[in-house]
mmCIF file of C-alpha atoms and ligand atoms in Angstrom:
data_model
loop_
_atom_site.group_PDB
_atom_site.id
_atom_site.type_symbol
_atom_site.label_atom_id
_atom_site.label_comp_id
_atom_site.label_asym_id
_atom_site.label_seq_id
_atom_site.Cartn_x
_atom_site.Cartn_y
_atom_site.Cartn_z
ATOM 1 C CA UNK L 229 -270.435 -87.372 60.178
ATOM 2 C CA UNK L 230 -270.628 -83.749 59.067
ATOM 3 C CA UNK L 231 -270.925 -83.299 55.304
ATOM 4 C CA UNK L 232 -268.074 -80.777 55.622
ATOM 5 C CA UNK L 233 -265.747 -82.909 57.763
ATOM 6 C CA UNK L 234 -262.128 -82.596 56.633
ATOM 7 C CA UNK L 235 -259.724 -85.530 56.874
ATOM 8 C CA UNK L 236 -256.304 -83.935 56.484
ATOM 9 C CA UNK L 237 -254.625 -84.962 59.734
ATOM 10 C CA UNK L 238 -254.667 -81.356 60.926
ATOM 11 C CA UNK L 239 -257.864 -81.497 62.933
ATOM 12 C CA UNK L 240 -260.348 -84.058 64.180
ATOM 13 C CA UNK L 241 -263.174 -85.256 61.983
ATOM 14 C CA UNK L 242 -266.443 -83.542 62.867
ATOM 15 C CA UNK L 243 -268.378 -86.684 63.793
ATOM 16 C CA UNK L 244 -267.838 -90.172 65.174
ATOM 17 C CA UNK L 245 -265.980 -90.316 68.466
ATOM 18 C CA UNK L 246 -262.911 -88.035 68.572
ATOM 19 C CA UNK L 247 -260.721 -88.808 71.584
ATOM 20 C CA UNK L 248 -260.091 -85.904 73.958
ATOM 21 C CA UNK L 249 -256.761 -86.669 75.638
ATOM 22 C CA UNK L 250 -254.748 -85.632 77.632
ATOM 23 C CA UNK L 251 -257.278 -82.938 78.219
ATOM 24 C CA UNK L 252 -260.912 -82.162 77.681
ATOM 25 C CA UNK L 253 -261.522 -78.674 76.253
ATOM 26 C CA UNK L 254 -258.958 -76.338 77.877
ATOM 27 C CA UNK L 255 -259.020 -78.187 81.207
ATOM 28 C CA UNK L 256 -255.339 -79.064 81.316
ATOM 29 C CA UNK L 257 -251.870 -77.856 80.376
ATOM 30 C CA UNK L 258 -251.928 -78.631 76.632
ATOM 31 C CA UNK L 259 -252.335 -75.750 74.177
ATOM 32 C CA UNK L 260 -254.694 -77.526 71.782
ATOM 33 C CA UNK L 261 -258.427 -77.661 72.562
ATOM 34 C CA UNK L 262 -259.381 -81.224 73.600
ATOM 35 C CA UNK L 263 -255.711 -82.288 73.573
ATOM 36 C CA UNK L 264 -253.681 -83.849 70.790
ATOM 37 C CA UNK L 265 -254.962 -87.455 70.592
ATOM 38 C CA UNK L 266 -257.818 -86.612 68.235
ATOM 39 C CA UNK L 267 -255.324 -85.254 65.697
ATOM 40 C CA UNK L 268 -252.784 -88.047 66.130
ATOM 41 C CA UNK L 269 -252.138 -91.160 64.134
ATOM 42 C CA UNK L 270 -252.847 -94.308 66.147
ATOM 43 C CA UNK L 271 -251.405 -97.707 65.321
ATOM 44 C CA UNK L 272 -253.643 -100.750 64.939
ATOM 45 C CA UNK L 273 -252.727 -103.167 67.714
ATOM 46 C CA UNK L 274 -255.406 -105.810 67.230
ATOM 47 C CA UNK L 275 -257.742 -106.651 64.369
ATOM 48 C CA UNK L 276 -256.907 -107.396 60.762
ATOM 49 C CA UNK L 277 -257.435 -104.570 58.297
ATOM 50 C CA UNK L 278 -258.018 -104.834 54.554
ATOM 51 C CA UNK L 279 -256.215 -102.312 52.268
ATOM 52 C CA UNK L 280 -258.980 -99.735 52.662
ATOM 53 C CA UNK L 281 -258.564 -99.835 56.426
ATOM 54 C CA UNK L 282 -261.687 -101.865 57.148
ATOM 55 C CA UNK L 283 -261.440 -104.501 59.841
ATOM 56 C CA UNK L 284 -262.451 -107.544 57.842
ATOM 57 C CA UNK L 285 -262.492 -110.514 60.127
ATOM 58 C CA UNK L 286 -263.228 -109.460 63.651
ATOM 59 C CA UNK L 287 -265.654 -107.359 65.572
ATOM 60 C CA UNK L 288 -262.804 -105.870 67.578
ATOM 61 C CA UNK L 289 -260.207 -103.278 66.770
ATOM 62 C CA UNK L 290 -257.646 -101.939 69.213
ATOM 63 C CA UNK L 291 -255.802 -98.709 68.478
ATOM 64 C CA UNK L 292 -252.794 -97.427 70.364
ATOM 65 C CA UNK L 293 -251.120 -94.046 70.715
ATOM 66 C CA UNK L 294 -247.686 -93.882 72.343
ATOM 67 C CA UNK L 295 -245.666 -90.889 73.377
ATOM 68 C CA UNK L 296 -243.335 -89.703 70.637
ATOM 69 C CA UNK L 297 -241.218 -86.645 69.851
ATOM 70 C CA UNK L 298 -244.273 -84.603 68.914
ATOM 71 C CA UNK L 299 -246.388 -85.500 71.959
ATOM 72 C CA UNK L 300 -243.424 -84.969 74.318
ATOM 73 C CA UNK L 301 -243.130 -81.383 73.062
ATOM 74 C CA UNK L 302 -246.802 -80.776 73.918
ATOM 75 C CA UNK L 303 -247.023 -82.897 77.059
ATOM 76 C CA UNK L 304 -243.731 -84.049 78.610
ATOM 77 C CA UNK L 305 -244.895 -87.480 79.731
ATOM 78 C CA UNK L 306 -244.300 -91.038 78.607
ATOM 79 C CA UNK L 307 -247.577 -92.837 78.126
ATOM 80 C CA UNK L 308 -249.505 -95.421 76.164
ATOM 81 C CA UNK L 309 -253.172 -94.734 75.370
ATOM 82 C CA UNK L 310 -255.135 -97.668 73.990
ATOM 83 C CA UNK L 311 -258.730 -97.827 72.881
ATOM 84 C CA UNK L 312 -260.587 -100.997 71.940
ATOM 85 C CA UNK L 313 -263.824 -100.917 69.953
ATOM 86 C CA UNK L 314 -266.026 -104.013 70.105
ATOM 87 C CA UNK L 315 -269.069 -104.161 67.850
ATOM 88 C CA UNK L 316 -272.134 -105.649 69.521
ATOM 89 C CA UNK L 317 -275.529 -106.582 68.079
ATOM 90 C CA UNK L 318 -277.127 -103.295 69.078
ATOM 91 C CA UNK L 319 -274.135 -101.018 69.397
ATOM 92 C CA UNK L 320 -270.546 -100.681 70.417
ATOM 93 C CA UNK L 321 -268.451 -101.118 73.528
ATOM 94 C CA UNK L 322 -265.350 -98.989 74.012
ATOM 95 C CA UNK L 323 -262.548 -99.769 76.470
ATOM 96 C CA UNK L 324 -259.793 -97.304 77.228
ATOM 97 C CA UNK L 325 -256.499 -97.785 79.053
ATOM 98 C CA UNK L 326 -253.947 -95.124 79.855
ATOM 99 C CA UNK L 327 -250.551 -96.333 81.068
ATOM 100 C CA UNK L 328 -248.222 -93.900 82.740
ATOM 101 C CA UNK L 329 -244.861 -95.182 81.526
ATOM 102 C CA UNK L 330 -242.852 -92.430 83.140
ATOM 103 C CA UNK L 331 -241.265 -92.078 86.559
ATOM 104 C CA UNK L 332 -243.512 -89.247 87.809
ATOM 105 C CA UNK L 333 -247.184 -88.939 88.567
ATOM 106 C CA UNK L 334 -249.263 -87.482 85.688
ATOM 107 C CA UNK L 335 -252.566 -85.638 85.622
ATOM 108 C CA UNK L 336 -254.992 -85.532 82.724
ATOM 109 C CA UNK L 337 -258.619 -84.998 81.822
ATOM 110 C CA UNK L 338 -260.310 -86.916 79.037
ATOM 111 C CA UNK L 339 -263.559 -87.586 77.180
ATOM 112 C CA UNK L 340 -264.921 -89.462 74.204
ATOM 113 C CA UNK L 341 -266.478 -86.764 72.063
ATOM 114 C CA UNK L 342 -269.268 -88.951 70.674
ATOM 115 C CA UNK L 343 -271.629 -87.474 68.092
ATOM 116 C CA UNK L 344 -275.048 -89.171 67.938
ATOM 117 C CA UNK L 345 -277.240 -88.755 64.879
ATOM 118 C CA UNK L 346 -280.796 -87.614 65.613
ATOM 119 C CA UNK L 347 -283.635 -86.682 63.304
ATOM 120 C CA UNK L 348 -284.511 -83.324 64.817
ATOM 121 C CA UNK L 349 -282.706 -81.785 67.808
ATOM 122 C CA UNK L 350 -285.907 -79.968 68.858
ATOM 123 C CA UNK L 351 -287.471 -83.390 69.465
ATOM 124 C CA UNK L 352 -284.640 -84.874 71.490
ATOM 125 C CA UNK L 353 -284.696 -85.490 75.232
ATOM 126 C CA UNK L 354 -281.727 -86.544 77.339
ATOM 127 C CA UNK L 355 -282.812 -88.580 80.355
ATOM 128 C CA UNK L 356 -280.844 -89.435 83.474
ATOM 129 C CA UNK L 357 -279.372 -86.046 84.368
ATOM 130 C CA UNK L 358 -282.156 -84.701 86.576
ATOM 131 C CA UNK L 359 -280.781 -82.927 89.681
ATOM 132 C CA UNK L 360 -277.187 -83.445 88.549
ATOM 133 C CA UNK L 361 -274.782 -80.517 88.989
ATOM 134 C CA UNK L 362 -273.187 -79.107 85.869
ATOM 135 C CA UNK L 363 -270.739 -76.468 84.745
ATOM 136 C CA UNK L 364 -272.385 -74.242 82.170
ATOM 137 C CA UNK L 365 -269.704 -73.628 79.560
ATOM 138 C CA UNK L 366 -271.882 -70.940 77.957
ATOM 139 C CA UNK L 367 -271.687 -68.899 81.172
ATOM 140 C CA UNK L 368 -268.065 -69.113 82.252
ATOM 141 C CA UNK L 369 -268.529 -72.606 83.696
ATOM 142 C CA UNK L 370 -270.721 -71.394 86.534
ATOM 143 C CA UNK L 371 -272.106 -74.322 88.567
ATOM 144 C CA UNK L 372 -275.811 -75.078 88.137
ATOM 145 C CA UNK L 373 -278.147 -77.984 88.792
ATOM 146 C CA UNK L 374 -280.311 -79.689 86.169
ATOM 147 C CA UNK L 375 -283.858 -78.599 87.067
ATOM 148 C CA UNK L 376 -285.951 -80.230 84.355
ATOM 149 C CA UNK L 377 -286.489 -83.955 84.483
ATOM 150 C CA UNK L 378 -285.514 -84.218 80.817
ATOM 151 C CA UNK L 379 -282.820 -82.085 79.212
ATOM 152 C CA UNK L 380 -284.088 -80.480 75.988
ATOM 153 C CA UNK L 381 -282.525 -78.256 73.326
ATOM 154 C CA UNK L 382 -284.332 -74.957 72.816
ATOM 155 C CA UNK L 383 -280.978 -73.413 71.801
ATOM 156 C CA UNK L 384 -277.256 -73.906 72.241
ATOM 157 C CA UNK L 385 -276.294 -76.275 75.062
ATOM 158 C CA UNK L 386 -272.719 -76.776 76.300
ATOM 159 C CA UNK L 387 -272.555 -78.337 79.755
ATOM 160 C CA UNK L 388 -270.222 -80.505 81.797
ATOM 161 C CA UNK L 389 -272.438 -82.687 84.008
ATOM 162 C CA UNK L 390 -270.465 -83.815 87.065
ATOM 163 C CA UNK L 391 -270.654 -87.221 88.749
ATOM 164 C CA UNK L 392 -273.577 -88.388 86.654
ATOM 165 C CA UNK L 393 -275.450 -91.676 86.920
ATOM 166 C CA UNK L 394 -273.825 -94.379 84.826
ATOM 167 C CA UNK L 395 -276.752 -94.658 82.408
ATOM 168 C CA UNK L 396 -277.998 -91.807 80.252
ATOM 169 C CA UNK L 397 -280.612 -92.133 77.522
ATOM 170 C CA UNK L 398 -280.909 -90.055 74.387
ATOM 171 C CA UNK L 399 -284.517 -90.236 73.209
ATOM 172 C CA UNK L 400 -284.834 -89.349 69.518
ATOM 173 C CA UNK L 401 -288.548 -88.761 69.729
ATOM 174 C CA UNK L 402 -289.064 -88.086 66.011
ATOM 175 C CA UNK L 403 -288.033 -91.658 65.219
ATOM 176 C CA UNK L 404 -288.843 -93.424 68.504
ATOM 177 C CA UNK L 405 -285.235 -94.587 68.693
ATOM 178 C CA UNK L 406 -283.402 -94.573 72.021
ATOM 179 C CA UNK L 407 -279.670 -94.573 72.544
ATOM 180 C CA UNK L 408 -278.527 -95.982 75.847
ATOM 181 C CA UNK L 409 -275.186 -94.552 76.965
ATOM 182 C CA UNK L 410 -273.642 -96.664 79.756
ATOM 183 C CA UNK L 411 -270.350 -95.838 81.390
ATOM 184 C CA UNK L 412 -268.139 -97.413 84.013
ATOM 185 C CA UNK L 413 -267.764 -95.669 87.342
ATOM 186 C CA UNK L 414 -264.261 -94.378 86.485
ATOM 187 C CA UNK L 415 -265.913 -92.038 83.971
ATOM 188 C CA UNK L 416 -267.537 -89.607 86.391
ATOM 189 C CA UNK L 417 -268.800 -86.958 84.004
ATOM 190 C CA UNK L 418 -270.789 -86.404 80.825
ATOM 191 C CA UNK L 419 -270.658 -83.392 78.519
ATOM 192 C CA UNK L 420 -273.725 -82.473 76.504
ATOM 193 C CA UNK L 421 -273.228 -80.226 73.490
ATOM 194 C CA UNK L 422 -275.200 -78.896 70.571
ATOM 195 C CA UNK L 423 -273.907 -75.755 68.846
ATOM 196 C CA UNK L 424 -277.267 -74.518 67.541
ATOM 197 C CA UNK L 425 -277.655 -71.949 64.732
ATOM 198 C CA UNK L 426 -274.947 -69.320 65.208
ATOM 199 C CA UNK L 427 -272.130 -71.635 66.252
ATOM 200 C CA UNK L 428 -272.976 -74.058 63.447
ATOM 201 C CA UNK L 429 -272.650 -71.172 60.974
ATOM 202 C CA UNK L 430 -269.336 -70.183 62.513
ATOM 203 C CA UNK L 431 -267.943 -73.736 62.375
ATOM 204 C CA UNK L 432 -266.323 -74.261 58.997
ATOM 205 C CA UNK L 433 -266.464 -78.067 59.037
ATOM 206 C CA UNK L 434 -270.166 -78.198 59.896
ATOM 207 C CA UNK L 435 -273.066 -77.462 57.516
ATOM 208 C CA UNK L 436 -275.256 -74.522 58.580
ATOM 209 C CA UNK L 437 -278.282 -76.733 59.188
ATOM 210 C CA UNK L 438 -276.480 -79.819 60.462
ATOM 211 C CA UNK L 439 -276.772 -78.880 64.139
ATOM 212 C CA UNK L 440 -280.355 -80.191 63.845
ATOM 213 C CA UNK L 441 -279.171 -83.719 63.220
ATOM 214 C CA UNK L 442 -276.787 -84.512 66.051
ATOM 215 C CA UNK L 443 -276.250 -84.283 69.740
ATOM 216 C CA UNK L 444 -272.967 -84.910 71.537
ATOM 217 C CA UNK L 445 -273.116 -86.794 74.822
ATOM 218 C CA UNK L 446 -269.492 -87.248 75.825
ATOM 219 C CA UNK L 447 -268.547 -89.504 78.698
ATOM 220 C CA UNK L 448 -265.330 -88.563 80.461
ATOM 221 C CA UNK L 449 -263.381 -87.229 83.392
ATOM 222 C CA UNK L 450 -263.551 -83.485 82.946
ATOM 223 C CA UNK L 451 -264.431 -81.809 86.229
ATOM 224 C CA UNK L 452 -261.341 -82.962 88.113
ATOM 225 C CA UNK L 453 -258.206 -84.556 86.688
ATOM 226 C CA UNK L 454 -257.225 -88.183 86.926
ATOM 227 C CA UNK L 455 -254.017 -88.444 88.924
ATOM 228 C CA UNK L 456 -252.062 -91.459 87.739
ATOM 229 C CA UNK L 457 -248.971 -92.605 89.670
ATOM 230 C CA UNK L 458 -245.815 -93.609 87.821
ATOM 231 C CA UNK L 459 -246.161 -96.954 86.018
ATOM 232 C CA UNK L 460 -249.897 -97.189 86.865
ATOM 233 C CA UNK L 461 -252.764 -97.814 84.438
ATOM 234 C CA UNK L 462 -256.158 -96.105 84.381
ATOM 235 C CA UNK L 463 -259.057 -97.993 82.814
ATOM 236 C CA UNK L 464 -262.466 -96.916 81.624
ATOM 237 C CA UNK L 465 -265.221 -98.366 79.514
ATOM 238 C CA UNK L 466 -268.507 -97.334 78.004
ATOM 239 C CA UNK L 467 -271.201 -98.759 75.787
ATOM 240 C CA UNK L 468 -273.584 -97.186 73.299
ATOM 241 C CA UNK L 469 -276.669 -99.156 72.274
ATOM 242 C CA UNK L 470 -279.430 -98.171 69.873
ATOM 243 C CA UNK L 471 -282.775 -99.518 71.024
ATOM 244 C CA UNK L 472 -286.054 -99.481 69.117
ATOM 245 C CA UNK L 473 -288.148 -99.333 72.300
ATOM 246 C CA UNK L 474 -287.527 -97.249 75.412
ATOM 247 C CA UNK L 475 -285.354 -99.127 77.890
ATOM 248 C CA UNK L 476 -287.007 -99.994 81.185
ATOM 249 C CA UNK L 477 -284.996 -97.644 83.364
ATOM 250 C CA UNK L 478 -285.969 -95.649 86.376
ATOM 251 C CA UNK L 479 -285.015 -92.404 84.637
ATOM 252 C CA UNK L 480 -287.553 -92.788 81.798
HETATM 253 C C1 BG6 D 113 -267.551 -79.805 73.302
HETATM 254 C C2 BG6 D 113 -267.253 -78.590 74.138
HETATM 255 O O1 BG6 D 113 -267.116 -80.942 73.979
HETATM 256 O O2 BG6 D 113 -266.856 -79.707 72.064
HETATM 257 C C3 BG6 D 113 -267.633 -77.337 73.356
HETATM 258 O O3 BG6 D 113 -267.962 -78.669 75.345
HETATM 259 C C4 BG6 D 113 -266.939 -77.314 72.014
HETATM 260 O O4 BG6 D 113 -267.292 -76.186 74.106
HETATM 261 C C5 BG6 D 113 -267.262 -78.614 71.278
HETATM 262 O O5 BG6 D 113 -267.400 -76.198 71.275
HETATM 263 C C6 BG6 D 113 -266.604 -78.734 69.912
HETATM 264 O O6 BG6 D 113 -265.236 -78.574 70.011
HETATM 265 P P1 BG6 D 113 -264.324 -78.630 68.713
HETATM 266 O O7 BG6 D 113 -262.950 -78.294 69.173
HETATM 267 O O8 BG6 D 113 -264.422 -80.023 68.168
HETATM 268 O O9 BG6 D 113 -264.908 -77.632 67.747
#
């Protein structure tokens, strides 16, 4: 979590896993960047909370956002978005469901904007994206292909990798820690973002030097929208595991 993160209900916390829905970035009809879900109040649907909001007796919490007067003004669709977090020994599993409760087909894009803590961004490698096509958001979303076997961060990176493999590994080489990002096949894409020096300075809720200590790898459906018929449900799931030793995967 950024040391300058602001929790005032007006914008998403800079850290954790803000939910981009019903659009990722500006890829959809909603005016707000990354949609409205990340600024919305969800209700707790499962899991018992103590007064400070901590889930005290279970390793599961399910949060739900339903259409309401505010969301209907921004996106005229009846929906229910639910997200279930399950703590595991080495990490967390996240399951998402979007129900189209209206009478017309809806389209949306989405992502989980997960921030991963790393010791030093210059010693981070992202594995599993070799030869994958991406949209370079730093160059007007021109289509490119990942040339290097391992994605590294010599500067700002802001890319939408399309139709990626379902396992991606973040190697935090300064600590030897590996984060295994696994996603279900309904999540086609993965965004990789680090703002680097100038953008970190220009971002009010991020410390000037804090770009060094995180990388965002965001699983989602960004390149093309999900088209959900009336009364249908779209499901997705992903898992993030912190491993002390490199996982035995073909991409490492
Ligand atoms: C990433 C986008 O997902 O989020 C970037 O690819 C964007 O373009 C970044 O800068 C942060 O967005 P925000 O709205 O949280 O500052």
